[in-house]
Coordinates of C-alpha atoms in Angstrom, one line a residue:
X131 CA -48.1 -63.9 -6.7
X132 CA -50.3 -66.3 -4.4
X133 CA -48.6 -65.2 -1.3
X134 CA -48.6 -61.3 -2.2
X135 CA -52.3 -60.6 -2.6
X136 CA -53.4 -63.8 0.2
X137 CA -54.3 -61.1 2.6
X138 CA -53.6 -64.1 5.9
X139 CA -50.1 -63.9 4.5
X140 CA -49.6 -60.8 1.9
X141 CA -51.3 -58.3 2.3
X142 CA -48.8 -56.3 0.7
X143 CA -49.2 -52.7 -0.4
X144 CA -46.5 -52.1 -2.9
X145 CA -43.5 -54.7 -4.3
X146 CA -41.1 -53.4 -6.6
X147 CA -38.7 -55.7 -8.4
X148 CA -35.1 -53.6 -9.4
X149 CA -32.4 -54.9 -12.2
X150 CA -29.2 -52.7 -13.0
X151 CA -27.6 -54.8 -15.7
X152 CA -24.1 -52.7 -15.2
X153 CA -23.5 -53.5 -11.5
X154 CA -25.4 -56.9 -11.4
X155 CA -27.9 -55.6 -8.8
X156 CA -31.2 -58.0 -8.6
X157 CA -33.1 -56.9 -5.5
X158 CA -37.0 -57.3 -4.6
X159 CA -38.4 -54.3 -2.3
X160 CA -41.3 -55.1 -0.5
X161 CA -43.9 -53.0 1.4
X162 CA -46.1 -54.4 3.4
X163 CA -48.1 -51.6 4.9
X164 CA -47.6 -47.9 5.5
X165 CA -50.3 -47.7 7.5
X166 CA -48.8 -46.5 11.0
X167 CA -46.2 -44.1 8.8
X168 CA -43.4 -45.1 6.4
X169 CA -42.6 -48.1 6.1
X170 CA -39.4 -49.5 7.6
X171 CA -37.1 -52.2 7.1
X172 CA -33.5 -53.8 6.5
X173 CA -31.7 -54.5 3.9
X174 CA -30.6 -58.6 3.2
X175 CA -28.1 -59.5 0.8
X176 CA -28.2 -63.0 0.3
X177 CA -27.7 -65.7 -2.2
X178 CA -30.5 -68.3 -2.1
X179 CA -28.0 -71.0 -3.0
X180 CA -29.7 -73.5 -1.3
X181 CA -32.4 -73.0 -3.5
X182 CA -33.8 -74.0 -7.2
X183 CA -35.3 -70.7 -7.8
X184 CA -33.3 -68.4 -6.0
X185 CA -35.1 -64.8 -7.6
X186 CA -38.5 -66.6 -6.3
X187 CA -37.4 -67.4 -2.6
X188 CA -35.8 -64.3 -2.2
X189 CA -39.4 -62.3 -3.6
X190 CA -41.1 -65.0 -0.7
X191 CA -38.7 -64.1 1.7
X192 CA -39.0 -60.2 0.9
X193 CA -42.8 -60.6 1.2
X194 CA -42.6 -62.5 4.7
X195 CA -39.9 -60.1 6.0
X196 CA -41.9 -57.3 5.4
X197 CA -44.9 -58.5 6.6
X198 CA -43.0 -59.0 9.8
X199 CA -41.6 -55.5 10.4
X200 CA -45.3 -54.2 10.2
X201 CA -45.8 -56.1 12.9
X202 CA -42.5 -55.2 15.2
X203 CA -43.0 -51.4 14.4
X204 CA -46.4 -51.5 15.6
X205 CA -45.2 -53.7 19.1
X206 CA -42.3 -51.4 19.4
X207 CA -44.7 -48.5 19.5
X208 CA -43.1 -47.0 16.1
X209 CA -44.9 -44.4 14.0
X210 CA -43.8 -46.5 10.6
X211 CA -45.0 -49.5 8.8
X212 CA -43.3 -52.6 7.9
X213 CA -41.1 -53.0 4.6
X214 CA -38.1 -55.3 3.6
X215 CA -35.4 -55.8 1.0
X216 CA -33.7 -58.2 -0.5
X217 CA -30.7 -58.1 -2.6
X218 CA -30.0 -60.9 -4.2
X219 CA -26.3 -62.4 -4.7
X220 CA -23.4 -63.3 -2.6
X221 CA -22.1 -60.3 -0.9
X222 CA -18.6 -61.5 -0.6
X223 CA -18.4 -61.6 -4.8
X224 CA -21.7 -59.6 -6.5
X225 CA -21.4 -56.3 -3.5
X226 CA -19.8 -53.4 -4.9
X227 CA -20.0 -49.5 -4.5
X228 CA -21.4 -49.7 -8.1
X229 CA -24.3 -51.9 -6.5
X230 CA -25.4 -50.3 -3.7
X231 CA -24.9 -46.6 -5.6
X232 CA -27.9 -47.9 -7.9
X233 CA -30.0 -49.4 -4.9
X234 CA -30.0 -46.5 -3.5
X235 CA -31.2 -44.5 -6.5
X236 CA -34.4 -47.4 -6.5
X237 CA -35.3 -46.4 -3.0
X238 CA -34.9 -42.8 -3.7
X239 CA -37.2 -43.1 -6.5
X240 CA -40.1 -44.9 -3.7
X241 CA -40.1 -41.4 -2.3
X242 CA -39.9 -42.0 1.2
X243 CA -42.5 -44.6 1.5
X244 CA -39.9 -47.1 2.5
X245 CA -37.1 -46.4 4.9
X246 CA -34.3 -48.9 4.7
X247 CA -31.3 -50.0 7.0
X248 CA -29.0 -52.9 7.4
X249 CA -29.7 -56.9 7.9
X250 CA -28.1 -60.0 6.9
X251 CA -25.4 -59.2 4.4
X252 CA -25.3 -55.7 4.7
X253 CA -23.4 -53.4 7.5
X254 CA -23.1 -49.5 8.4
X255 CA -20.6 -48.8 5.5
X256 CA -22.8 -50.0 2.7
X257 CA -26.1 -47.9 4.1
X258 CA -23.2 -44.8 3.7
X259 CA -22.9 -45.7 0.8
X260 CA -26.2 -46.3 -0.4
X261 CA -27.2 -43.0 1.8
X262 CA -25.0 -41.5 -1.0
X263 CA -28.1 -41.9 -3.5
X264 CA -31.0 -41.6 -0.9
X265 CA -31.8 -39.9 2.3
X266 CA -34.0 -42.9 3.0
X267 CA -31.2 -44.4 4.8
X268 CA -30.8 -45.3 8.2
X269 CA -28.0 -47.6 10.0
X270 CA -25.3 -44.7 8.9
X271 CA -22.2 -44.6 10.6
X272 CA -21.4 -41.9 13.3
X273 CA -19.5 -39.8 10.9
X274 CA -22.2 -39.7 8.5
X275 CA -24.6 -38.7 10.7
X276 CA -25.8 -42.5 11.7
X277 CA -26.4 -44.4 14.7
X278 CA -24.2 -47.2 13.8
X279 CA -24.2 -50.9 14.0
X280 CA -28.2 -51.5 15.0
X281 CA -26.8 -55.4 16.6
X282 CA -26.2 -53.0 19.8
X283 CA -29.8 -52.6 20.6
X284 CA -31.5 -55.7 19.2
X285 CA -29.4 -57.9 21.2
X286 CA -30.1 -55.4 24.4
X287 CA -33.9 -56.2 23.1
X288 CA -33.6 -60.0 23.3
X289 CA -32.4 -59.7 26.6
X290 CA -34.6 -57.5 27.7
X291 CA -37.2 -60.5 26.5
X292 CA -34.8 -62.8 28.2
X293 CA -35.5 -61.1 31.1
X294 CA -39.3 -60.9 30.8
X295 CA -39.6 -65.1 30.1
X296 CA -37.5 -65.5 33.2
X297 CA -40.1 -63.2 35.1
X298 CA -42.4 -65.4 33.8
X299 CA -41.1 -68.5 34.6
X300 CA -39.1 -68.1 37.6
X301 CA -40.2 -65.3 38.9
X302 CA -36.9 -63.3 38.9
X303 CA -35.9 -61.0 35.5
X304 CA -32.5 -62.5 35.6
X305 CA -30.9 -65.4 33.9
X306 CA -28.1 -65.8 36.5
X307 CA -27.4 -69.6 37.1
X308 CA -29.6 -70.2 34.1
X309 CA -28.0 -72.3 30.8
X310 CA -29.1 -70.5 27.6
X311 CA -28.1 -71.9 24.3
X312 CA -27.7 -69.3 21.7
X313 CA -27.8 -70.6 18.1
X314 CA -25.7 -67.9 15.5
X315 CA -23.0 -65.9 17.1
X316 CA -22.8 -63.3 14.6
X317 CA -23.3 -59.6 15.3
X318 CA -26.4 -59.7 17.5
X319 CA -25.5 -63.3 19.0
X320 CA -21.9 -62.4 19.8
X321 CA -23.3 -59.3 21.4
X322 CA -26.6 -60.9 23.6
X323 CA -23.5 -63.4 24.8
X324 CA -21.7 -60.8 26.5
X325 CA -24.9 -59.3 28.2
X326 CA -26.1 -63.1 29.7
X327 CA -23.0 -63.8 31.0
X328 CA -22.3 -60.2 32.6
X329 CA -25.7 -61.4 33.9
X330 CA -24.8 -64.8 35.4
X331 CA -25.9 -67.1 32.8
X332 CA -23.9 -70.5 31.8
X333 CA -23.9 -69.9 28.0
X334 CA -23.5 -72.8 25.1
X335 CA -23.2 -71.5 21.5
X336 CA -22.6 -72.7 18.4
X337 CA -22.6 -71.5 14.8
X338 CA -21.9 -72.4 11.5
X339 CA -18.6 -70.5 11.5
X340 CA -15.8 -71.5 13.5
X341 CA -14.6 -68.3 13.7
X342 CA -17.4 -66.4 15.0
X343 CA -17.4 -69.5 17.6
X344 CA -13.5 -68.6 18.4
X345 CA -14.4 -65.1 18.6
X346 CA -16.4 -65.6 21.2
X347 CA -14.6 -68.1 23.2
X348 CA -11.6 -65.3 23.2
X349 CA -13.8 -63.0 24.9
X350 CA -15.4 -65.7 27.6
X351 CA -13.5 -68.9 27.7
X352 CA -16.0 -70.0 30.3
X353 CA -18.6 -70.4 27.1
X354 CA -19.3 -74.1 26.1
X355 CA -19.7 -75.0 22.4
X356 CA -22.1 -77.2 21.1
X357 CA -21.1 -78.9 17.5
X358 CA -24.2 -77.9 16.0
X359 CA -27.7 -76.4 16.3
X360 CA -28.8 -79.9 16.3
X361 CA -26.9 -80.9 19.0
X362 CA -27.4 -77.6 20.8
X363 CA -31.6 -78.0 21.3
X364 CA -30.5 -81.2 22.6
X365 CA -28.5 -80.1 25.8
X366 CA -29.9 -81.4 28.9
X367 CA -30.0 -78.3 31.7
X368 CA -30.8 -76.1 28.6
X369 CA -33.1 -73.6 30.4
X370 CA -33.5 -71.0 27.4
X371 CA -32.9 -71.3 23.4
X372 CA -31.7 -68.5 21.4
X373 CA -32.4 -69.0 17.5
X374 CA -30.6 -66.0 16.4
X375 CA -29.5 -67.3 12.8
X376 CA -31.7 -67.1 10.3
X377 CA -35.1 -67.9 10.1
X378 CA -37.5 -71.2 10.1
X379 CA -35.4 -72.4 13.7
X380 CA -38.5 -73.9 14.9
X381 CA -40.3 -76.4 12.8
X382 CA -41.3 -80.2 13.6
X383 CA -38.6 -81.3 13.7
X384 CA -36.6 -78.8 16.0
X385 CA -39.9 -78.2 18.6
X386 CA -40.5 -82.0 19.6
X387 CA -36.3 -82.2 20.7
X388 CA -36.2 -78.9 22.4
X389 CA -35.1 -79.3 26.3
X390 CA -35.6 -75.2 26.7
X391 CA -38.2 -74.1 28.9
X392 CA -37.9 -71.1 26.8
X393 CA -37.3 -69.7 23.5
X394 CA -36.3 -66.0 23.2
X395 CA -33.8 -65.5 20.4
X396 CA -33.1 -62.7 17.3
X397 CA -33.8 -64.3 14.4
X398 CA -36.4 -63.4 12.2
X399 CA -39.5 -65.6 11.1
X400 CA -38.5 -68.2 13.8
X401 CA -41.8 -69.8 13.1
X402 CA -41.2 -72.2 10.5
X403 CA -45.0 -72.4 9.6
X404 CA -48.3 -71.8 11.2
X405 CA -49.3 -74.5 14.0
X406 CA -45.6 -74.1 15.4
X407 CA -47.1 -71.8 18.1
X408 CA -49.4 -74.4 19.1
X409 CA -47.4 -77.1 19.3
X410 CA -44.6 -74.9 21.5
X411 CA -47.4 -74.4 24.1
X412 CA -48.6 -78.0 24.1
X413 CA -44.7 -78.6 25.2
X414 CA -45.3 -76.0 27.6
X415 CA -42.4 -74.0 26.5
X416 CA -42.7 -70.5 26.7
X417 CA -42.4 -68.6 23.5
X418 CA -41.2 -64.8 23.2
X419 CA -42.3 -63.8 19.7
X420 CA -39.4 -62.9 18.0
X421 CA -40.4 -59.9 16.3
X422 CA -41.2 -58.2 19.8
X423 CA -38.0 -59.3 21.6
X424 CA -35.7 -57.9 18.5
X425 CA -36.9 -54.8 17.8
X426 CA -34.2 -53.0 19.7
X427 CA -32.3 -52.3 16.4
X428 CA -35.5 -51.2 14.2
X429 CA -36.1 -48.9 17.5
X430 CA -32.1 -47.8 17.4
X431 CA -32.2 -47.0 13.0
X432 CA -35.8 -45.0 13.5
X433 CA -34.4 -42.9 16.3
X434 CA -31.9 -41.8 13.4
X435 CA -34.4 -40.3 11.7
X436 CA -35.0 -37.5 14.5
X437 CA -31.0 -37.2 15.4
X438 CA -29.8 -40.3 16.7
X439 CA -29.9 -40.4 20.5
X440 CA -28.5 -43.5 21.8
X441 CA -30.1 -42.8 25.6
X442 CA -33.3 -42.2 24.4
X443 CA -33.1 -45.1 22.0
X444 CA -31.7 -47.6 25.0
X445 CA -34.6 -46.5 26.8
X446 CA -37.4 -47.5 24.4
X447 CA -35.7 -50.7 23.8
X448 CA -36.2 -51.1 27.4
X449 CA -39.7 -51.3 27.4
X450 CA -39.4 -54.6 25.4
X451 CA -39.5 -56.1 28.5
X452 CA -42.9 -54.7 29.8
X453 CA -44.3 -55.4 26.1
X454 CA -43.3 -58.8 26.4
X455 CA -44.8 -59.5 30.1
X456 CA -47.9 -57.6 28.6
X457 CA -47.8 -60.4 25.7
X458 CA -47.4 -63.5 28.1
X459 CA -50.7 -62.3 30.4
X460 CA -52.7 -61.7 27.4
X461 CA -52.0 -64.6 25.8
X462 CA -52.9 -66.5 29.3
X463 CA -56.1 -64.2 29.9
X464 CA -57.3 -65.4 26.0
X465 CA -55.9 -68.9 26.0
X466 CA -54.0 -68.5 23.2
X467 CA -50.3 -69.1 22.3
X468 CA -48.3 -65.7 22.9
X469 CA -47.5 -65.0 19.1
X470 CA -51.3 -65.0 19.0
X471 CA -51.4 -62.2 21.2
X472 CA -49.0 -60.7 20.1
X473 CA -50.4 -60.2 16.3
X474 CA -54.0 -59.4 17.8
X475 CA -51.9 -56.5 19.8
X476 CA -50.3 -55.4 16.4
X477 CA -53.2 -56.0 14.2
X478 CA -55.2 -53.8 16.8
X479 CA -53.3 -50.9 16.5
X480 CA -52.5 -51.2 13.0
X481 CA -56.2 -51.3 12.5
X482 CA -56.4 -48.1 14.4
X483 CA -54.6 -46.4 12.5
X484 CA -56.3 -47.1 9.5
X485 CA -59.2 -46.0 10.7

């Protein structure tokens, strides 16, 4: 309750808290502002294991999540606000069609003020599904009308930001005989692999799955593996990291090891708490924020909404690469670290439309 109505943090316009005591569905819905048009936003289906409360850290991490899209629809230049979801559980045992049927019918009854899509936990066959109960549904298959898996164009983002923080440091948008360690090689990390070593990278991954590591060593054998994330922020020669797990990557105790120049990765919330920007510039190590750089797939769902075109959507995304640059010289012209100027961007327009 703190962190919903602290405006520095909440803010939030609506949260809506949903139980279905037949299909075991616990989800939080959060929307965090509806200002630049419906708000939009994945779906996560998550356990919270790890945690004592796990109802109250998903409702936290709802709130934070949905605070965060406000901001990447209004970098990506998206006529919605910002909104998350969260259902609680462990996909592999709680997810059923049962489940997601009756999600659907809580999203329906929101009446278009929040849009969802997939995210952690969730894929294009469950939004069908869930599309069954609501038209609010984006991340649909091809057959149903969708634009598919969204990883396609968030990991096309991240390199596009890739490419920008290169610019910036190198003065070249390519990564060619650069080492980038990428941290979670699931859809979007499997997926930004293939593009930075079609571009010329040397990669080093690693991930909490083995297999999702042997996946991607079948495809590029050439790929080093690092036996953790630990160890991976820790490779000399690392040139770029890529924290595309989930969120909280970079804390105190990840930022003072980092040998990146750079940090440009998917995940979410990669801030772990505010100061973290600060003490990434005092390293001088440039930061991409990561709700600008992985916007591709928010970009890819909303195109859905007006008949999925995956040209026009690839070229949008494409522009994450001038928004970054833009970022990087406004955060030098202000003095500021570059998620600083990157919320003033978003709070600017955001505050626009308001008014």
């Amino acid at each position: 309750m703190q962190t919903l109505f602290r405006s520095e943090q909440g803010g939030h316009e609506q949260v809506v808290l949903c139980q279905d005591r037949r299909s075991g569905l616990k989800a939080v819905i959060a929307i965090h502002s509806t200002a630049l048009g419906p708000a939009l936003g994945g779906t996560r289906f998550h356990a919270y294991a790890d945690h004592a409360l796990p109802e109250e850290a998903a409702t936290l991490d709802a709130l934070n999540l949905a605070r965060g899209m406000s901001y990447k629809n209004a970098m990506a230049g998206l006529e919605h606000g910002g909104g998350k979801a969260v259902i609680i559980g462990d996909p592999d045992i709680l997810k059923s069609e049962e489940l997601l049927l009756a999600y659907g019918r809580f999203i329906s009854s929101l009446g278009g003020r929040y849009v969802t899509a997939c995210d952690v936990g969730t894929y294009v066959q469950d939004m069908d599904v869930v599309a069954r109960e609501c038209r609010w549904t984006t991340g649909r298959s091809p057959e149903n009308g969708g634009a598919g898996d969204s990883s396609v164009l968030t990991s096309f983002g991240v390199f596009q930001g890739m490419r920008a923080s290169a610019q910036r440091l190198w003065g070249a948008p390519t990564l060619r005989d650069r080492t980038v360690g990428v941290a979670g090689v699931g859809k979007v990390g499997r997926l930004l692999v293939d593009l930075l070593v079609e571009d010329g990278a040397e990669v080093v991954v690693t991930d909490v799955r083995e297999e999702s590591v042997d996946r991607v060593r079948a495809t590029h054998p050439q790929v080093t593996v690092a036996a953790s994330t630990e160890a991976l922020i820790r490779t000399e020669g690392l040139d770029v990291y890529a924290p595309c797990a989930l969120g909280g990557a970079l804390d105190d105790t990840t930022v003072p090891a980092l040998t990146a120049k750079a940090v440009c990765g998917a995940a979410n919330n990669q801030l772990a708490h505010p100061g973290v920007e600060k003490d990434l510039a005092d390293r001088g190590i440039l930061y991409a924020p990561d709700y600008v750089v992985n916007a591709g797939g928010v970009i890819q769902v909303a195109d859905e909404l007006h008949g999925f075109d995956f040209a026009r959507a690839k070229e949008k995304a494409t522009k994450i690469y001038d928004t970054t640059l833009e970022i990087f010289q406004r955060a030098a012209d202000d003095g500021v670290p570059p998620a600083v100027a990157a919320d003033r961007i978003a709070e600017q327009r955001m505050a626009a439309a308001r008014g």
